[in-house]
PDB file of C-alpha atoms (C1' of nucleotides) in Angstrom:
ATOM      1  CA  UNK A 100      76.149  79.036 172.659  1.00 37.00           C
ATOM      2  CA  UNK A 101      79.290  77.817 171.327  1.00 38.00           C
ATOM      3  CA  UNK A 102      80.016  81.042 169.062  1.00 38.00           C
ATOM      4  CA  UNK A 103      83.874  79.272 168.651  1.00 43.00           C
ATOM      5  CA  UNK A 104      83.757  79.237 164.765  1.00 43.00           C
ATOM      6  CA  UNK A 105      87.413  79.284 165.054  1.00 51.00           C
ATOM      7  CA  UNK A 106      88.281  78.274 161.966  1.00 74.00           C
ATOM      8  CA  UNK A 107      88.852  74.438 162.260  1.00 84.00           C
ATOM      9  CA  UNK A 108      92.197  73.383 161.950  1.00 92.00           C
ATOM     10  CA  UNK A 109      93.467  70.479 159.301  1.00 94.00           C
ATOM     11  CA  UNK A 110      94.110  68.022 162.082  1.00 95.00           C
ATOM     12  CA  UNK A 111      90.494  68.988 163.915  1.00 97.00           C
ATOM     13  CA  UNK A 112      88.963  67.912 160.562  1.00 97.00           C
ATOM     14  CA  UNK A 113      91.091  64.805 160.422  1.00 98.00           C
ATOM     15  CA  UNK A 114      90.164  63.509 163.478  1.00 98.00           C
ATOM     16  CA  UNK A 115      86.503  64.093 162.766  1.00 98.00           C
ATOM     17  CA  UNK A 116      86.467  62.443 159.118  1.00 98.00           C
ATOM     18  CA  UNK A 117      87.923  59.178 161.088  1.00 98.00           C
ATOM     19  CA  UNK A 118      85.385  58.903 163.774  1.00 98.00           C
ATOM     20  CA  UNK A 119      83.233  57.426 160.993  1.00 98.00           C
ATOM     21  CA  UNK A 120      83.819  53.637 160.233  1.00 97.00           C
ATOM     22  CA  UNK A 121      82.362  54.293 156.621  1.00 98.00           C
ATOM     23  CA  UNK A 122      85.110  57.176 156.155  1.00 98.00           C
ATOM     24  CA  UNK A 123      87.621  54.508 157.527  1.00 98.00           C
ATOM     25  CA  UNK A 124      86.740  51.845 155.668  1.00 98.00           C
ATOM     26  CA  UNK A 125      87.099  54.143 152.448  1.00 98.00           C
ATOM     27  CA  UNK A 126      90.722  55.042 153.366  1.00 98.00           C
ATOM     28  CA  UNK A 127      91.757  51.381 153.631  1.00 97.00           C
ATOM     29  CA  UNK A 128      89.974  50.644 150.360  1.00 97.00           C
ATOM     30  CA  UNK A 129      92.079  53.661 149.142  1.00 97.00           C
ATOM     31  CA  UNK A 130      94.992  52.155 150.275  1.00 96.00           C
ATOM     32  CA  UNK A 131      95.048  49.160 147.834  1.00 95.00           C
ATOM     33  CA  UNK A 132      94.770  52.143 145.270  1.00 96.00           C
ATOM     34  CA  UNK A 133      92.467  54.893 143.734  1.00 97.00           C
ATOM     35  CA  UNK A 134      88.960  54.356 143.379  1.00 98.00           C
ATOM     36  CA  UNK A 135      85.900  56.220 141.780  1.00 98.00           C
ATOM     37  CA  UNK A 136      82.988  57.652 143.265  1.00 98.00           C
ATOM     38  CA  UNK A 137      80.682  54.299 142.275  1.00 98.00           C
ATOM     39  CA  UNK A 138      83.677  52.253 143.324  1.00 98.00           C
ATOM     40  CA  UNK A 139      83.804  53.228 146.673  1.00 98.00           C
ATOM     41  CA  UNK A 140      80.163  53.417 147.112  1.00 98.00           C
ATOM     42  CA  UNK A 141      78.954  50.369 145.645  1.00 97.00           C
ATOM     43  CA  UNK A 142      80.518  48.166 148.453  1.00 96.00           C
ATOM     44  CA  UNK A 143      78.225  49.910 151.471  1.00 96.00           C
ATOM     45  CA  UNK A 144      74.992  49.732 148.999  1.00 93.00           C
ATOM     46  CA  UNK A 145      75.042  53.753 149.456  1.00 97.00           C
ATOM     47  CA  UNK A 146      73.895  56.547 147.227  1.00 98.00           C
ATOM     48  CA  UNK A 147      77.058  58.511 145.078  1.00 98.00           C
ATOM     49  CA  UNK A 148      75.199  61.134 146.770  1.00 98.00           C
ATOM     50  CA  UNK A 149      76.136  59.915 150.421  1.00 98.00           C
ATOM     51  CA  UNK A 150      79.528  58.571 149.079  1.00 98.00           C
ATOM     52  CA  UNK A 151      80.410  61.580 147.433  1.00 98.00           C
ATOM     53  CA  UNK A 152      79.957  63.702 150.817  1.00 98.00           C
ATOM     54  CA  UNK A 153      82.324  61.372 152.758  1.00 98.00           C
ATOM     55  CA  UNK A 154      84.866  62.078 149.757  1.00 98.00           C
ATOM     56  CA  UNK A 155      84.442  65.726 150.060  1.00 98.00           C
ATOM     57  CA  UNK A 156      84.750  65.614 154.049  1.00 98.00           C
ATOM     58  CA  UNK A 157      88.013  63.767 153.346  1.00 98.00           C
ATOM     59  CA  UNK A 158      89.277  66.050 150.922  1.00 98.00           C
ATOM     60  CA  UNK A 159      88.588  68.857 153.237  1.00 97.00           C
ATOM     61  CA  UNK A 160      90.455  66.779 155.930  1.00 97.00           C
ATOM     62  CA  UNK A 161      93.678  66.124 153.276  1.00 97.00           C
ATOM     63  CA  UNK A 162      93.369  62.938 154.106  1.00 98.00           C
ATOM     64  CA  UNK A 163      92.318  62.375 150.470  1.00 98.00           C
ATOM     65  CA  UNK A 164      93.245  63.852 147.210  1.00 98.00           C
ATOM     66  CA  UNK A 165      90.928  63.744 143.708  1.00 98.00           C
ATOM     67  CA  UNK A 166      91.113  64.443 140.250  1.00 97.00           C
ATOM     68  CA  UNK A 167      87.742  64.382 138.036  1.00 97.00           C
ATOM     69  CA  UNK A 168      88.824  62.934 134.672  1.00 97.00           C
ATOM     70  CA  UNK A 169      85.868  63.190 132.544  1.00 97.00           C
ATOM     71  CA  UNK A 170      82.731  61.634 134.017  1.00 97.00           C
ATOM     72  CA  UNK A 171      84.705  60.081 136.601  1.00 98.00           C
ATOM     73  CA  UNK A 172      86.164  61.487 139.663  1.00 98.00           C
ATOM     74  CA  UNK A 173      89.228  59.756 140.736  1.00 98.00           C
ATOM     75  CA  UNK A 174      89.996  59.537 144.632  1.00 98.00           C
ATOM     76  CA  UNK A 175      92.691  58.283 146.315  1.00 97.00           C
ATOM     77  CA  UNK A 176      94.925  58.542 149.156  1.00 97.00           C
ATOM     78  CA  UNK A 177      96.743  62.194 150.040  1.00 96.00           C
ATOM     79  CA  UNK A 178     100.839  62.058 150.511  1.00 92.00           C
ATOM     80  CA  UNK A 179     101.681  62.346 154.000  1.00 92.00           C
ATOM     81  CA  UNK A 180      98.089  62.025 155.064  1.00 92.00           C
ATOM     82  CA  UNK A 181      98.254  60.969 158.151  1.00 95.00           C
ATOM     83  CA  UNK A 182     101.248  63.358 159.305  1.00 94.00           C
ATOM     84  CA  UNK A 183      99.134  65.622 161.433  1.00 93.00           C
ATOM     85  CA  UNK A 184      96.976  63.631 163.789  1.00 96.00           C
ATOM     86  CA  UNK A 185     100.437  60.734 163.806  1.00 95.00           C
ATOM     87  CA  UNK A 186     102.295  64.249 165.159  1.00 94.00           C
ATOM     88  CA  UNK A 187      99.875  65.031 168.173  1.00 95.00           C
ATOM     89  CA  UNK A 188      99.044  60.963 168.916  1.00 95.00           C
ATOM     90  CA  UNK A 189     102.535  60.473 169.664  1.00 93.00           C
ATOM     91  CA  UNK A 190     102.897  63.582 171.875  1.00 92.00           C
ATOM     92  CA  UNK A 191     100.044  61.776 173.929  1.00 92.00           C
ATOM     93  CA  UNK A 192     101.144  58.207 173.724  1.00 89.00           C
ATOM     94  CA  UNK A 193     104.907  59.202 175.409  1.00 87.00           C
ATOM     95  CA  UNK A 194     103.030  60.280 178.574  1.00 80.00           C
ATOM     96  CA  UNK A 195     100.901  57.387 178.486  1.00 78.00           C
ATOM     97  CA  UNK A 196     103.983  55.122 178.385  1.00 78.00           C
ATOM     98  CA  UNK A 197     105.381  57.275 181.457  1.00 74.00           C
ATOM     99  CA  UNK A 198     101.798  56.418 182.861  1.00 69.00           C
ATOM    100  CA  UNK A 199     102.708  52.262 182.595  1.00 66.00           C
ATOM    101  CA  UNK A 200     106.204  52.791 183.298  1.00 65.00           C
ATOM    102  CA  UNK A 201     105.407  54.512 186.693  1.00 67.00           C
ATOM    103  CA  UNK A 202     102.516  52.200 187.360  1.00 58.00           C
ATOM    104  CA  UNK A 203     104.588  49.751 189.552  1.00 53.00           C
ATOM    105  CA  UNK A 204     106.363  51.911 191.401  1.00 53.00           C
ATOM    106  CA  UNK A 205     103.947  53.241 194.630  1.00 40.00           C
TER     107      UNK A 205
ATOM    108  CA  UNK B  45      68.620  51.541 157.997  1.00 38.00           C
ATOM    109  CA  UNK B  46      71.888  50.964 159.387  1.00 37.00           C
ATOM    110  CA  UNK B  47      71.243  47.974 162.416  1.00 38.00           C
ATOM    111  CA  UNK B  48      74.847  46.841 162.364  1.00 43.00           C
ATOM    112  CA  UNK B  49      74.384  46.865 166.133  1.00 42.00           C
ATOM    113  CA  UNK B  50      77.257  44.796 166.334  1.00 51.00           C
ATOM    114  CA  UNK B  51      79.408  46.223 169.565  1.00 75.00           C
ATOM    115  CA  UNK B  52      81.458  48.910 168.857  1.00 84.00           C
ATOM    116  CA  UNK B  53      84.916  47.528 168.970  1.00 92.00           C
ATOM    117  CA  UNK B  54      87.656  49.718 171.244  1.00 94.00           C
ATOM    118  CA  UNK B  55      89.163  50.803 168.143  1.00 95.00           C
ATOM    119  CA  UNK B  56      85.820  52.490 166.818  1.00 96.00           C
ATOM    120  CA  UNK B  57      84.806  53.746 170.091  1.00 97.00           C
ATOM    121  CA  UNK B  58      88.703  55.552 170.219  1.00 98.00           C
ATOM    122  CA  UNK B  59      88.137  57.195 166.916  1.00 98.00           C
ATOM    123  CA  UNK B  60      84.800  58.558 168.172  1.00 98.00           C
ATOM    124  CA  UNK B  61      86.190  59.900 170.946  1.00 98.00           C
ATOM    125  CA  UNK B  62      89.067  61.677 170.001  1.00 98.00           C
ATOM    126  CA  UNK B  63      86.658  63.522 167.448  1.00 98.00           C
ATOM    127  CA  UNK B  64      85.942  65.810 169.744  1.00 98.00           C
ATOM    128  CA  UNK B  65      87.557  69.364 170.667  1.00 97.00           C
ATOM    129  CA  UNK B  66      87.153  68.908 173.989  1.00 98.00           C
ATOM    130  CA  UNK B  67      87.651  65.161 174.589  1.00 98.00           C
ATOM    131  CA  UNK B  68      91.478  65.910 172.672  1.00 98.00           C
ATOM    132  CA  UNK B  69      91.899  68.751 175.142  1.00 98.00           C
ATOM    133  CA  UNK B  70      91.055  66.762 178.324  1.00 98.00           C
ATOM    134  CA  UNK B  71      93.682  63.350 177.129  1.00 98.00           C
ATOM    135  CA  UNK B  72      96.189  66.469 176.318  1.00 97.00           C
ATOM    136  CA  UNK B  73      95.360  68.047 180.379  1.00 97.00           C
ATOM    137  CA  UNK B  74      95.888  64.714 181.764  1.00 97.00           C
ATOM    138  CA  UNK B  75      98.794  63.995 179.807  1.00 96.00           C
ATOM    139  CA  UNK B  76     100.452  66.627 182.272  1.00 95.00           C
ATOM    140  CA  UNK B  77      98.663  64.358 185.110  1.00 96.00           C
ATOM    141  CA  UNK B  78      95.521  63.013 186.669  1.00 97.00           C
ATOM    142  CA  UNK B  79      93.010  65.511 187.256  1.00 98.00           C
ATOM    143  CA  UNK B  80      89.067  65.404 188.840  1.00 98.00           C
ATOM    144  CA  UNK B  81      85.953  65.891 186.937  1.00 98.00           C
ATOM    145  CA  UNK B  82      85.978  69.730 189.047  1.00 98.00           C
ATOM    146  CA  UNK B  83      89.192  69.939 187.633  1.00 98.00           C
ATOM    147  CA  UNK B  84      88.524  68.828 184.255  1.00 98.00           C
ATOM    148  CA  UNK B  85      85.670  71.030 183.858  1.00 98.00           C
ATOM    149  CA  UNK B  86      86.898  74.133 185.413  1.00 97.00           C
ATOM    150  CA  UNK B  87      88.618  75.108 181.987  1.00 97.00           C
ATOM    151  CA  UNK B  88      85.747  74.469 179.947  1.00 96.00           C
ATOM    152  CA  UNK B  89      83.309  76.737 182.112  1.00 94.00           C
ATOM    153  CA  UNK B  90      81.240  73.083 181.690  1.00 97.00           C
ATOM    154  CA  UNK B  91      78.799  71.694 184.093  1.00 98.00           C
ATOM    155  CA  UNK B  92      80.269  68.777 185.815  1.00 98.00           C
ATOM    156  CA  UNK B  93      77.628  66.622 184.829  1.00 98.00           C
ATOM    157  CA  UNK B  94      78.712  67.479 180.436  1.00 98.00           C
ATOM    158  CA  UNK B  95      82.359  66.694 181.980  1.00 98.00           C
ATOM    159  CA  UNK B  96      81.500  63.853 183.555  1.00 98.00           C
ATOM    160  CA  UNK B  97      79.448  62.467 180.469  1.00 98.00           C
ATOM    161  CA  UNK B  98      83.009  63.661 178.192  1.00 98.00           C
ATOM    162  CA  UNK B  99      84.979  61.116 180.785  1.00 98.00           C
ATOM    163  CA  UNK B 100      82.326  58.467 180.620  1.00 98.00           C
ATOM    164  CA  UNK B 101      83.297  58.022 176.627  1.00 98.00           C
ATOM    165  CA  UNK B 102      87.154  58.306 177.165  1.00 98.00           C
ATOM    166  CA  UNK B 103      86.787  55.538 179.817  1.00 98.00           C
ATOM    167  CA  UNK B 104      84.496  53.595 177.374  1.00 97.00           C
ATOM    168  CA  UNK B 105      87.165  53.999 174.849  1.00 97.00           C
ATOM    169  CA  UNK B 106      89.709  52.673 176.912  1.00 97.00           C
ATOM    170  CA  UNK B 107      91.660  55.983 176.776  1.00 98.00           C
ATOM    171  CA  UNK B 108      91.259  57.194 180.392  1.00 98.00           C
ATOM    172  CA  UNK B 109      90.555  54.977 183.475  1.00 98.00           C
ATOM    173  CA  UNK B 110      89.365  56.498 186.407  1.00 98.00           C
ATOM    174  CA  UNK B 111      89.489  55.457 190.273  1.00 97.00           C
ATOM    175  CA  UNK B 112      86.690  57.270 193.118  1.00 97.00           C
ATOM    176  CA  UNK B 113      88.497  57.755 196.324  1.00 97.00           C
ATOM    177  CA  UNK B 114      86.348  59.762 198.585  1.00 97.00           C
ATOM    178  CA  UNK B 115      83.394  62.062 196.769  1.00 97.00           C
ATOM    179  CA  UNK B 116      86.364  62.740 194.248  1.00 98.00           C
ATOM    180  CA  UNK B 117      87.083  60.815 190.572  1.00 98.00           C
ATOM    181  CA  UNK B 118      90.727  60.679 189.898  1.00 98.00           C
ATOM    182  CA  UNK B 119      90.910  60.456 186.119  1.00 98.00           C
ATOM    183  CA  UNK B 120      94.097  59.881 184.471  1.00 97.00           C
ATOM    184  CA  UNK B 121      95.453  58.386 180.976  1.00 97.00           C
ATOM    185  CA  UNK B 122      95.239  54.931 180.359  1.00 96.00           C
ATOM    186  CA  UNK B 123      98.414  52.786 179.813  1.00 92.00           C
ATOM    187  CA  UNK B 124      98.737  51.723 176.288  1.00 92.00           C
ATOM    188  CA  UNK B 125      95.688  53.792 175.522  1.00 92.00           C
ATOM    189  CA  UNK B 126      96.528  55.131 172.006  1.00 95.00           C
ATOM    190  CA  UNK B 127      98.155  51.264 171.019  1.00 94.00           C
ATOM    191  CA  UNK B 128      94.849  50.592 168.716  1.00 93.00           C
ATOM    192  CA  UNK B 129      94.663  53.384 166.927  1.00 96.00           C
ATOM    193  CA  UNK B 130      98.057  53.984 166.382  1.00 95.00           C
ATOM    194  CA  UNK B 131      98.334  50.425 165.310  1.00 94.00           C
ATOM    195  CA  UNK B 132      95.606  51.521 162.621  1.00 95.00           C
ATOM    196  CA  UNK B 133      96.951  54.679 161.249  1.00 95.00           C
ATOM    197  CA  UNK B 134     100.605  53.053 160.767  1.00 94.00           C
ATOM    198  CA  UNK B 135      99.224  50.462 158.129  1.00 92.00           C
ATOM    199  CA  UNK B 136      97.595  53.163 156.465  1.00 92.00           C
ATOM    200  CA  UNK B 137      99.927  55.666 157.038  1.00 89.00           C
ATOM    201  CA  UNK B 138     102.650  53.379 154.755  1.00 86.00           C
ATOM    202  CA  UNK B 139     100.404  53.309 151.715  1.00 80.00           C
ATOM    203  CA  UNK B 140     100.217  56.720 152.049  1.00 79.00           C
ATOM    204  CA  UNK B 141     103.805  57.402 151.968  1.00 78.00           C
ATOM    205  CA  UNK B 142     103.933  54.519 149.008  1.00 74.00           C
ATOM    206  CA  UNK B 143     101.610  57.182 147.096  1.00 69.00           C
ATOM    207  CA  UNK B 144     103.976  59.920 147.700  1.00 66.00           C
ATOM    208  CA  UNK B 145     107.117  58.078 146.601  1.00 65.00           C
ATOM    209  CA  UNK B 146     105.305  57.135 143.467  1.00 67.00           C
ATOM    210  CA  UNK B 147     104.481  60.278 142.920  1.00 59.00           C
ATOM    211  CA  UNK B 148     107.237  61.469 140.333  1.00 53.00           C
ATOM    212  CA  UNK B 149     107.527  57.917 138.720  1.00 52.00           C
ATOM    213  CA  UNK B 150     104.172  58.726 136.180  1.00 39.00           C
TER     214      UNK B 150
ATOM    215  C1'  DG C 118      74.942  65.737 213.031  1.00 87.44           C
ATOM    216  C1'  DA C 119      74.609  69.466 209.844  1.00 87.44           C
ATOM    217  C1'  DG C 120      76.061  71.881 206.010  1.00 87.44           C
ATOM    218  C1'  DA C 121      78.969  72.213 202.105  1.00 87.44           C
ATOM    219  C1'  DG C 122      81.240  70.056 198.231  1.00 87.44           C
ATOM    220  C1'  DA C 123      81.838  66.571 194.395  1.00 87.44           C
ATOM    221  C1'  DC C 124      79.793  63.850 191.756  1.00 87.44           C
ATOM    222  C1'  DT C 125      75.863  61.331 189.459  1.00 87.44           C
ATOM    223  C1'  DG C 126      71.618  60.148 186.750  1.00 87.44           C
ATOM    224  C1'  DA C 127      67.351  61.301 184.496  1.00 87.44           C
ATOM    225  C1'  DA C 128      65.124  64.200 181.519  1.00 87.44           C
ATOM    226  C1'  DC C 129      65.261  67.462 178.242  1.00 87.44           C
ATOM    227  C1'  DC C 130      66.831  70.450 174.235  1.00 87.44           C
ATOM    228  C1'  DA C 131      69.271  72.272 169.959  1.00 87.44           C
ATOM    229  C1'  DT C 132      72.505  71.285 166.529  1.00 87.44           C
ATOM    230  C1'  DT C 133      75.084  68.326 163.725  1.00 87.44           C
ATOM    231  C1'  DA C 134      75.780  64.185 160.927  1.00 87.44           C
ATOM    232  C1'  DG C 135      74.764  60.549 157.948  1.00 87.44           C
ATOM    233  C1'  DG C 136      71.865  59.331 154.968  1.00 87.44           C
ATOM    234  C1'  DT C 137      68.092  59.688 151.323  1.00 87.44           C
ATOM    235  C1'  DT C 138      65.529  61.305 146.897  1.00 87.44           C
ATOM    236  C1'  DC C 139      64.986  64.203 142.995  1.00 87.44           C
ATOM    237  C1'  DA C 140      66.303  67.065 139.361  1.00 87.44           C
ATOM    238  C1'  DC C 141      70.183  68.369 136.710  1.00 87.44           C
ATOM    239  C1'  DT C 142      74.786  68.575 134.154  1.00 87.44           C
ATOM    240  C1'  DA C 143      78.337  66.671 131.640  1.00 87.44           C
ATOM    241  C1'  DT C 144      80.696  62.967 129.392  1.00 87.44           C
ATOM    242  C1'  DA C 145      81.023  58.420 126.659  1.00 87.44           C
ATOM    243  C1'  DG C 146      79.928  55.510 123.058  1.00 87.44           C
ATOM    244  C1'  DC C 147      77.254  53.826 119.526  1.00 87.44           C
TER     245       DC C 147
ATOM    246  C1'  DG D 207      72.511  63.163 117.748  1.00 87.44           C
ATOM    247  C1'  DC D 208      70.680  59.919 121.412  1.00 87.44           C
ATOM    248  C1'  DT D 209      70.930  57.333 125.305  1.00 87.44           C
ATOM    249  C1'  DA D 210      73.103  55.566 129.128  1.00 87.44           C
ATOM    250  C1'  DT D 211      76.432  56.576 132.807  1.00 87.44           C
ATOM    251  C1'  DA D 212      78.888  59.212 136.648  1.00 87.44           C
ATOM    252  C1'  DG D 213      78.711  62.556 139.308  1.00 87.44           C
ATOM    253  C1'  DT D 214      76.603  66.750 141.603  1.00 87.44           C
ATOM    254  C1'  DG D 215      73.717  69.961 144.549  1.00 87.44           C
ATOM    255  C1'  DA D 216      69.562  71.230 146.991  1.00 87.44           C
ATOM    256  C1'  DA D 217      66.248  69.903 150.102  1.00 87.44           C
ATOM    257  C1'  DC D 218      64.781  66.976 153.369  1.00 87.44           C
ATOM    258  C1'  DC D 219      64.572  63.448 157.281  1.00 87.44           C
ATOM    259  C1'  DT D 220      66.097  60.967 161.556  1.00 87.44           C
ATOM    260  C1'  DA D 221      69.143  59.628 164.974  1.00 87.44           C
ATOM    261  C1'  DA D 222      73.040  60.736 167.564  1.00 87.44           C
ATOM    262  C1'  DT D 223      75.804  64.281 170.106  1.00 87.44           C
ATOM    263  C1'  DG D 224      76.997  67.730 173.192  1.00 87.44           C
ATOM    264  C1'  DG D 225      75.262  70.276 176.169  1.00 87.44           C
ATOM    265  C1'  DT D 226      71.976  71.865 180.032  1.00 87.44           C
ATOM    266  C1'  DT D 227      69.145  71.822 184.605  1.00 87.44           C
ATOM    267  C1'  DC D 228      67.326  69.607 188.560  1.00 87.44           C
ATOM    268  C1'  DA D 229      67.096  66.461 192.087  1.00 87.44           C
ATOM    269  C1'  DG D 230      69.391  63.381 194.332  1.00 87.44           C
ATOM    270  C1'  DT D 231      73.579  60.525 196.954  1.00 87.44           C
ATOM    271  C1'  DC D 232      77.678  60.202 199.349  1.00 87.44           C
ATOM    272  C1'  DT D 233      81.634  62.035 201.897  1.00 87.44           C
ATOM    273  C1'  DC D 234      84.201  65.587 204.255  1.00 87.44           C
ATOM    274  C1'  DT D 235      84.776  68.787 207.964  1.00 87.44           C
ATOM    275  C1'  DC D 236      83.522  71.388 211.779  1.00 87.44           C
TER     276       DC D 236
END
DNA sequence: GAGAGACTGAACCATTAGGTTCACTATAGC
DNA sequence: GCTATAGTGAACCTAATGGTTCAGTCTCTC
């Protein structure tokens, strides 16, 4: 079942590259500024292997941009990130504020 | 590997949930109002019982709460339920826009 | 009070996800 | 040129996820 291939959208693969506290944790690392590969990994004690697929699930995600610059591969934050899932979270949170607003009024 | 047990905060537990397709779509139906599990489900062609399990993790997350009155579960958005993550992507969501305004300063 | 309807929980199943190791490629630096 | 370093990809493993069915329970409604 589930045949939807569907083509994922950018936002779809942003909100499934932050359901994983690793992921997370490597955007907020990013945020102080870029980081390699070995950077990023050596603070979890993981493989480059395992980093490196987090990396690429973030890239795929634009929620991170990199640049291999010799042996290194450069990662850091994308511009404007965060635009897409910040778009349809506040769409949400508006009725959820009409929720409270209404709450003492039965 | 991997025993960090240590209790999944709200925050976490929010970003696992709105991973999902289906979770988004439900928070999006019940933006428009509460809704059953039957109701919930309908849409989906889902067994009440995968529904059910779907509004189990929203509640856990603290983005839906729900109420039984009768055999029925009235599900509807939380107050305040995106404040958490919102609250997370903002910080990161500034370095982000730092990167692009640096951008043409190299 | 009997039957239908709405949900619930337990058990199960298939796929995905997060991680590893191993073998390999490509630079960097002496 | 040699060796160490940084990253990569393929293959594999395990646990978690998203779903199901089946067998209840509880509540309407006639």
């Amino acid at each position: 079942m589930n045949l939807m291939v569907q083509s994922l959208t950018t936002v779809d693969r942003a909100f499934a590259a932050l359901a994983d506290p690793t992921r997370r944790a490597v955007l907020e690392r990013l945020g102080g500024g870029s980081a390699t590969i070995s950077e990023l990994a050596e603070p979890f004690a993981m493989s480059l292997t395992g980093m490196k697929k987090h990396v690429r699930l973030l890239e795929e995600a634009e929620l991170v941009t990199t640049e291999k610059v010799g042996r290194v591969r450069r990662c850091m934050l994308a511009p404007y990130a965060f635009e897409g899932i910040t778009t349809w979270l506040q769409r949400l949170d508006r009725f959820a504020q009409v929720v409270e607003r209404t709450k003492g009024e039965r």
